[in-house]
PDB file of C-alpha atoms in Angstrom:
ATOM      1  CA  UNK B  16    -116.592 265.027  -4.833  1.00 70.00           C
ATOM      2  CA  UNK B  17    -119.707 267.085  -5.628  1.00 83.00           C
ATOM      3  CA  UNK B  18    -122.604 265.717  -7.627  1.00 88.00           C
ATOM      4  CA  UNK B  19    -124.767 267.915  -9.828  1.00 90.00           C
ATOM      5  CA  UNK B  20    -128.173 267.818 -11.478  1.00 91.00           C
ATOM      6  CA  UNK B  21    -129.359 269.536 -14.637  1.00 91.00           C
ATOM      7  CA  UNK B  22    -132.855 271.087 -14.472  1.00 91.00           C
ATOM      8  CA  UNK B  23    -134.875 272.865 -17.143  1.00 91.00           C
ATOM      9  CA  UNK B  24    -137.830 275.204 -16.486  1.00 89.00           C
ATOM     10  CA  UNK B  25    -138.759 276.163 -20.085  1.00 87.00           C
ATOM     11  CA  UNK B  26    -136.463 279.211 -20.221  1.00 89.00           C
ATOM     12  CA  UNK B  27    -134.678 280.054 -23.423  1.00 90.00           C
ATOM     13  CA  UNK B  28    -131.349 281.633 -24.208  1.00 90.00           C
ATOM     14  CA  UNK B  29    -131.951 285.375 -25.116  1.00 90.00           C
ATOM     15  CA  UNK B  30    -132.661 285.717 -28.874  1.00 90.00           C
ATOM     16  CA  UNK B  31    -133.573 282.015 -29.337  1.00 89.00           C
ATOM     17  CA  UNK B  32    -136.739 281.138 -31.297  1.00 90.00           C
ATOM     18  CA  UNK B  33    -139.016 278.775 -29.328  1.00 90.00           C
ATOM     19  CA  UNK B  34    -139.901 276.525 -32.286  1.00 92.00           C
ATOM     20  CA  UNK B  35    -136.231 276.149 -33.261  1.00 92.00           C
ATOM     21  CA  UNK B  36    -135.227 275.326 -29.637  1.00 91.00           C
ATOM     22  CA  UNK B  37    -137.999 272.691 -29.422  1.00 91.00           C
ATOM     23  CA  UNK B  38    -136.744 271.129 -32.685  1.00 92.00           C
ATOM     24  CA  UNK B  39    -133.166 271.139 -31.427  1.00 91.00           C
ATOM     25  CA  UNK B  40    -134.161 269.517 -28.110  1.00 90.00           C
ATOM     26  CA  UNK B  41    -136.299 266.871 -29.908  1.00 91.00           C
ATOM     27  CA  UNK B  42    -133.274 266.015 -32.058  1.00 92.00           C
ATOM     28  CA  UNK B  43    -130.875 266.097 -29.106  1.00 90.00           C
ATOM     29  CA  UNK B  44    -133.008 263.905 -26.812  1.00 88.00           C
ATOM     30  CA  UNK B  45    -134.580 261.878 -29.624  1.00 91.00           C
ATOM     31  CA  UNK B  46    -137.955 262.625 -28.127  1.00 88.00           C
ATOM     32  CA  UNK B  47    -141.465 263.099 -29.643  1.00 90.00           C
ATOM     33  CA  UNK B  48    -143.446 266.291 -29.533  1.00 88.00           C
ATOM     34  CA  UNK B  49    -145.381 265.263 -26.405  1.00 89.00           C
ATOM     35  CA  UNK B  50    -142.203 264.883 -24.310  1.00 89.00           C
ATOM     36  CA  UNK B  51    -140.837 268.196 -25.576  1.00 89.00           C
ATOM     37  CA  UNK B  52    -144.151 269.839 -24.696  1.00 88.00           C
ATOM     38  CA  UNK B  53    -143.737 268.475 -21.137  1.00 88.00           C
ATOM     39  CA  UNK B  54    -140.288 270.121 -20.981  1.00 87.00           C
ATOM     40  CA  UNK B  55    -141.848 273.480 -21.917  1.00 87.00           C
ATOM     41  CA  UNK B  56    -144.756 273.186 -19.464  1.00 86.00           C
ATOM     42  CA  UNK B  57    -143.124 275.765 -17.156  1.00 84.00           C
ATOM     43  CA  UNK B  58    -142.478 273.256 -14.336  1.00 87.00           C
ATOM     44  CA  UNK B  59    -138.900 272.573 -13.192  1.00 88.00           C
ATOM     45  CA  UNK B  60    -137.899 269.217 -14.702  1.00 89.00           C
ATOM     46  CA  UNK B  61    -134.668 267.446 -13.807  1.00 89.00           C
ATOM     47  CA  UNK B  62    -133.130 266.260 -17.049  1.00 89.00           C
ATOM     48  CA  UNK B  63    -130.083 264.486 -15.569  1.00 89.00           C
ATOM     49  CA  UNK B  64    -128.785 264.017 -12.009  1.00 89.00           C
ATOM     50  CA  UNK B  65    -125.801 262.529 -10.194  1.00 89.00           C
ATOM     51  CA  UNK B  66    -123.263 264.079 -12.599  1.00 89.00           C
ATOM     52  CA  UNK B  67    -119.706 265.171 -11.791  1.00 90.00           C
ATOM     53  CA  UNK B  68    -118.693 268.771 -12.496  1.00 89.00           C
ATOM     54  CA  UNK B  69    -117.199 268.084 -15.967  1.00 91.00           C
ATOM     55  CA  UNK B  70    -120.246 266.170 -17.190  1.00 91.00           C
ATOM     56  CA  UNK B  71    -122.607 268.814 -15.782  1.00 90.00           C
ATOM     57  CA  UNK B  72    -120.759 271.562 -17.600  1.00 92.00           C
ATOM     58  CA  UNK B  73    -120.839 269.528 -20.847  1.00 92.00           C
ATOM     59  CA  UNK B  74    -124.627 269.115 -20.549  1.00 90.00           C
ATOM     60  CA  UNK B  75    -125.050 272.871 -19.806  1.00 92.00           C
ATOM     61  CA  UNK B  76    -122.985 273.957 -22.814  1.00 93.00           C
ATOM     62  CA  UNK B  77    -124.744 271.483 -25.176  1.00 92.00           C
ATOM     63  CA  UNK B  78    -128.235 272.554 -24.022  1.00 91.00           C
ATOM     64  CA  UNK B  79    -127.377 276.271 -24.218  1.00 92.00           C
ATOM     65  CA  UNK B  80    -126.058 275.708 -27.759  1.00 91.00           C
ATOM     66  CA  UNK B  81    -129.470 274.173 -28.553  1.00 91.00           C
ATOM     67  CA  UNK B  82    -131.111 277.344 -27.133  1.00 92.00           C
ATOM     68  CA  UNK B  83    -132.305 276.113 -23.705  1.00 91.00           C
ATOM     69  CA  UNK B  84    -131.211 277.801 -20.499  1.00 92.00           C
ATOM     70  CA  UNK B  85    -130.663 275.143 -17.856  1.00 91.00           C
ATOM     71  CA  UNK B  86    -129.877 275.230 -14.171  1.00 90.00           C
ATOM     72  CA  UNK B  87    -126.901 273.319 -12.764  1.00 90.00           C
ATOM     73  CA  UNK B  88    -127.511 272.560  -9.103  1.00 88.00           C
ATOM     74  CA  UNK B  89    -125.061 271.033  -6.567  1.00 86.00           C
ATOM     75  CA  UNK B  90    -126.879 268.017  -5.092  1.00 80.00           C
ATOM     76  CA  UNK B  91    -124.534 267.916  -2.064  1.00 75.00           C
ATOM     77  CA  UNK B  92    -125.415 271.434  -1.018  1.00 69.00           C
ATOM     78  CA  UNK B  93    -126.719 271.485   2.550  1.00 57.00           C
ATOM     79  CA  UNK B  94    -130.256 272.686   2.901  1.00 58.00           C
ATOM     80  CA  UNK B  95    -130.655 275.232   5.727  1.00 64.00           C
ATOM     81  CA  UNK B  96    -133.324 274.071   8.141  1.00 67.00           C
ATOM     82  CA  UNK B  97    -135.678 276.760   9.254  1.00 68.00           C
ATOM     83  CA  UNK B  98    -137.452 276.492  12.535  1.00 73.00           C
ATOM     84  CA  UNK B  99    -141.063 277.512  12.213  1.00 73.00           C
ATOM     85  CA  UNK B 100    -142.642 279.803  14.741  1.00 71.00           C
ATOM     86  CA  UNK B 101    -145.379 278.203  16.866  1.00 75.00           C
ATOM     87  CA  UNK B 102    -148.918 278.915  15.639  1.00 73.00           C
ATOM     88  CA  UNK B 103    -150.795 281.581  17.524  1.00 72.00           C
ATOM     89  CA  UNK B 104    -153.051 280.333  20.285  1.00 76.00           C
ATOM     90  CA  UNK B 105    -156.464 279.450  18.936  1.00 69.00           C
ATOM     91  CA  UNK B 106    -159.260 281.572  20.218  1.00 66.00           C
ATOM     92  CA  UNK B 107    -162.328 279.611  21.114  1.00 60.00           C
ATOM     93  CA  UNK B 108    -164.975 280.066  18.491  1.00 55.00           C
ATOM     94  CA  UNK B 109    -168.298 280.914  19.953  1.00 53.00           C
ATOM     95  CA  UNK B 110    -170.969 278.527  18.888  1.00 49.00           C
ATOM     96  CA  UNK B 111    -173.971 280.133  17.284  1.00 50.00           C
ATOM     97  CA  UNK B 112    -176.838 280.359  19.687  1.00 50.00           C
ATOM     98  CA  UNK B 113    -179.320 277.654  18.848  1.00 47.00           C
ATOM     99  CA  UNK B 114    -182.838 277.686  20.109  1.00 48.00           C
ATOM    100  CA  UNK B 115    -183.029 275.332  23.084  1.00 49.00           C
ATOM    101  CA  UNK B 116    -184.824 272.168  22.183  1.00 49.00           C
ATOM    102  CA  UNK B 117    -186.770 270.301  24.786  1.00 54.00           C
ATOM    103  CA  UNK B 118    -184.835 267.212  25.692  1.00 58.00           C
ATOM    104  CA  UNK B 119    -186.723 264.111  24.660  1.00 63.00           C
ATOM    105  CA  UNK B 120    -185.987 261.066  26.837  1.00 64.00           C
ATOM    106  CA  UNK B 121    -183.790 258.574  24.958  1.00 62.00           C
ATOM    107  CA  UNK B 122    -182.682 261.183  22.408  1.00 65.00           C
ATOM    108  CA  UNK B 123    -179.192 262.676  22.215  1.00 65.00           C
ATOM    109  CA  UNK B 124    -178.549 266.424  22.647  1.00 67.00           C
ATOM    110  CA  UNK B 125    -175.283 267.576  21.133  1.00 66.00           C
ATOM    111  CA  UNK B 126    -173.632 270.995  21.611  1.00 73.00           C
ATOM    112  CA  UNK B 127    -171.763 271.891  18.416  1.00 73.00           C
ATOM    113  CA  UNK B 128    -168.001 272.354  18.830  1.00 76.00           C
ATOM    114  CA  UNK B 129    -167.562 274.603  15.732  1.00 77.00           C
ATOM    115  CA  UNK B 130    -169.412 276.111  12.759  1.00 75.00           C
ATOM    116  CA  UNK B 131    -169.262 272.885  10.767  1.00 74.00           C
ATOM    117  CA  UNK B 132    -170.790 270.790  13.532  1.00 74.00           C
ATOM    118  CA  UNK B 133    -173.431 273.471  14.157  1.00 75.00           C
ATOM    119  CA  UNK B 134    -175.091 272.309  10.939  1.00 75.00           C
ATOM    120  CA  UNK B 135    -175.835 269.022  12.668  1.00 73.00           C
ATOM    121  CA  UNK B 136    -177.245 270.395  15.923  1.00 72.00           C
ATOM    122  CA  UNK B 137    -180.850 269.836  14.862  1.00 74.00           C
ATOM    123  CA  UNK B 138    -180.296 266.205  13.891  1.00 73.00           C
ATOM    124  CA  UNK B 139    -182.561 263.889  15.881  1.00 73.00           C
ATOM    125  CA  UNK B 140    -180.385 260.933  16.799  1.00 70.00           C
ATOM    126  CA  UNK B 141    -181.029 258.136  19.268  1.00 71.00           C
ATOM    127  CA  UNK B 142    -178.884 258.133  22.372  1.00 70.00           C
ATOM    128  CA  UNK B 143    -177.040 254.870  22.032  1.00 72.00           C
ATOM    129  CA  UNK B 144    -174.976 253.930  25.049  1.00 75.00           C
ATOM    130  CA  UNK B 145    -171.605 252.234  25.051  1.00 79.00           C
ATOM    131  CA  UNK B 146    -171.575 248.598  26.172  1.00 82.00           C
ATOM    132  CA  UNK B 147    -168.862 247.326  28.515  1.00 87.00           C
ATOM    133  CA  UNK B 148    -165.926 245.462  27.043  1.00 89.00           C
ATOM    134  CA  UNK B 149    -166.784 241.847  26.288  1.00 86.00           C
ATOM    135  CA  UNK B 150    -170.573 242.380  26.200  1.00 86.00           C
ATOM    136  CA  UNK B 151    -172.692 240.530  23.703  1.00 84.00           C
ATOM    137  CA  UNK B 152    -174.268 243.142  21.452  1.00 80.00           C
ATOM    138  CA  UNK B 153    -176.574 240.672  19.716  1.00 81.00           C
ATOM    139  CA  UNK B 154    -180.197 240.644  20.831  1.00 81.00           C
ATOM    140  CA  UNK B 155    -181.134 237.563  22.823  1.00 84.00           C
ATOM    141  CA  UNK B 156    -182.838 234.883  20.737  1.00 85.00           C
ATOM    142  CA  UNK B 157    -184.540 231.710  21.935  1.00 88.00           C
ATOM    143  CA  UNK B 158    -182.582 228.442  21.576  1.00 88.00           C
ATOM    144  CA  UNK B 159    -183.390 226.622  18.317  1.00 89.00           C
ATOM    145  CA  UNK B 160    -185.638 223.591  18.699  1.00 90.00           C
ATOM    146  CA  UNK B 161    -184.905 220.320  16.929  1.00 89.00           C
ATOM    147  CA  UNK B 162    -187.588 219.457  14.332  1.00 90.00           C
ATOM    148  CA  UNK B 163    -190.098 216.754  15.333  1.00 91.00           C
ATOM    149  CA  UNK B 164    -189.870 214.039  12.712  1.00 90.00           C
ATOM    150  CA  UNK B 165    -191.920 210.794  12.875  1.00 91.00           C
ATOM    151  CA  UNK B 166    -189.564 207.866  12.184  1.00 88.00           C
ATOM    152  CA  UNK B 167    -191.868 205.125  13.465  1.00 88.00           C
ATOM    153  CA  UNK B 168    -192.379 203.582  10.031  1.00 88.00           C
ATOM    154  CA  UNK B 169    -188.612 202.819   9.704  1.00 87.00           C
ATOM    155  CA  UNK B 170    -186.938 199.740  11.204  1.00 85.00           C
ATOM    156  CA  UNK B 171    -183.394 198.333  11.285  1.00 84.00           C
ATOM    157  CA  UNK B 172    -182.431 195.245   9.373  1.00 82.00           C
ATOM    158  CA  UNK B 173    -180.364 192.529  11.089  1.00 85.00           C
ATOM    159  CA  UNK B 174    -176.611 192.526  10.548  1.00 87.00           C
ATOM    160  CA  UNK B 175    -175.511 190.957   7.203  1.00 80.00           C
ATOM    161  CA  UNK B 176    -178.965 191.070   5.653  1.00 80.00           C
ATOM    162  CA  UNK B 177    -179.662 192.201   2.128  1.00 76.00           C
ATOM    163  CA  UNK B 178    -180.603 195.883   2.094  1.00 73.00           C
ATOM    164  CA  UNK B 179    -182.617 195.574  -1.121  1.00 73.00           C
ATOM    165  CA  UNK B 180    -179.880 196.300  -3.621  1.00 73.00           C
ATOM    166  CA  UNK B 181    -180.869 195.477  -7.165  1.00 74.00           C
ATOM    167  CA  UNK B 182    -179.665 192.020  -8.287  1.00 77.00           C
ATOM    168  CA  UNK B 183    -177.601 191.977 -11.381  1.00 79.00           C
ATOM    169  CA  UNK B 184    -179.357 189.988 -14.144  1.00 84.00           C
ATOM    170  CA  UNK B 185    -177.543 187.546 -16.411  1.00 86.00           C
ATOM    171  CA  UNK B 186    -176.432 189.200 -19.638  1.00 88.00           C
ATOM    172  CA  UNK B 187    -178.683 188.608 -22.630  1.00 90.00           C
ATOM    173  CA  UNK B 188    -177.430 185.989 -25.095  1.00 91.00           C
ATOM    174  CA  UNK B 189    -175.467 187.306 -28.114  1.00 90.00           C
ATOM    175  CA  UNK B 190    -177.497 187.452 -31.299  1.00 91.00           C
ATOM    176  CA  UNK B 191    -177.047 184.657 -33.878  1.00 91.00           C
ATOM    177  CA  UNK B 192    -175.090 186.008 -36.828  1.00 90.00           C
ATOM    178  CA  UNK B 193    -174.237 182.692 -38.504  1.00 89.00           C
ATOM    179  CA  UNK B 194    -176.602 183.294 -41.421  1.00 89.00           C
ATOM    180  CA  UNK B 195    -174.848 186.554 -42.414  1.00 88.00           C
ATOM    181  CA  UNK B 196    -172.164 186.511 -45.163  1.00 87.00           C
ATOM    182  CA  UNK B 197    -169.817 189.097 -46.678  1.00 86.00           C
ATOM    183  CA  UNK B 198    -169.865 189.460 -50.428  1.00 83.00           C
ATOM    184  CA  UNK B 199    -166.891 190.374 -52.596  1.00 69.00           C
TER     185      UNK B 199
END
């Protein structure tokens, strides 16, 4: 069983007035002016897909009555595959002749591979080498020294001795309120 899709590209039935068609489609789809403007943008927009033949014909007739010319496309139609020809062989692009620059030791000299890279031929870049796998790339730093702190003024107390915690004092006596009276 074939499945169909309904697509609209902004084309109208001959003799239809654009404003009237827009109003009819807005009423038919219950859509606002912005959505109707998207339908008339000129791009191909699929309105409904996965329809059987009867439903697709019903949509086509209804939309043509509203003034819009739609396209009914069979979704099961096989697409013919086209084999593309191989690209022509690329001719090597001659690099523009650059004035030879005296090689500075430790500096990189690069021959440009194309016009784009030729713009970077005069860049002065250091010649960084590539380290072997597993090499440490961090510069060597001396081992950190432990700080020298004088602890000679401290001593250890014997086991079980008081470490100088503050002694809790006895709570202060409650104030004498026997002389106070409530009046009515």
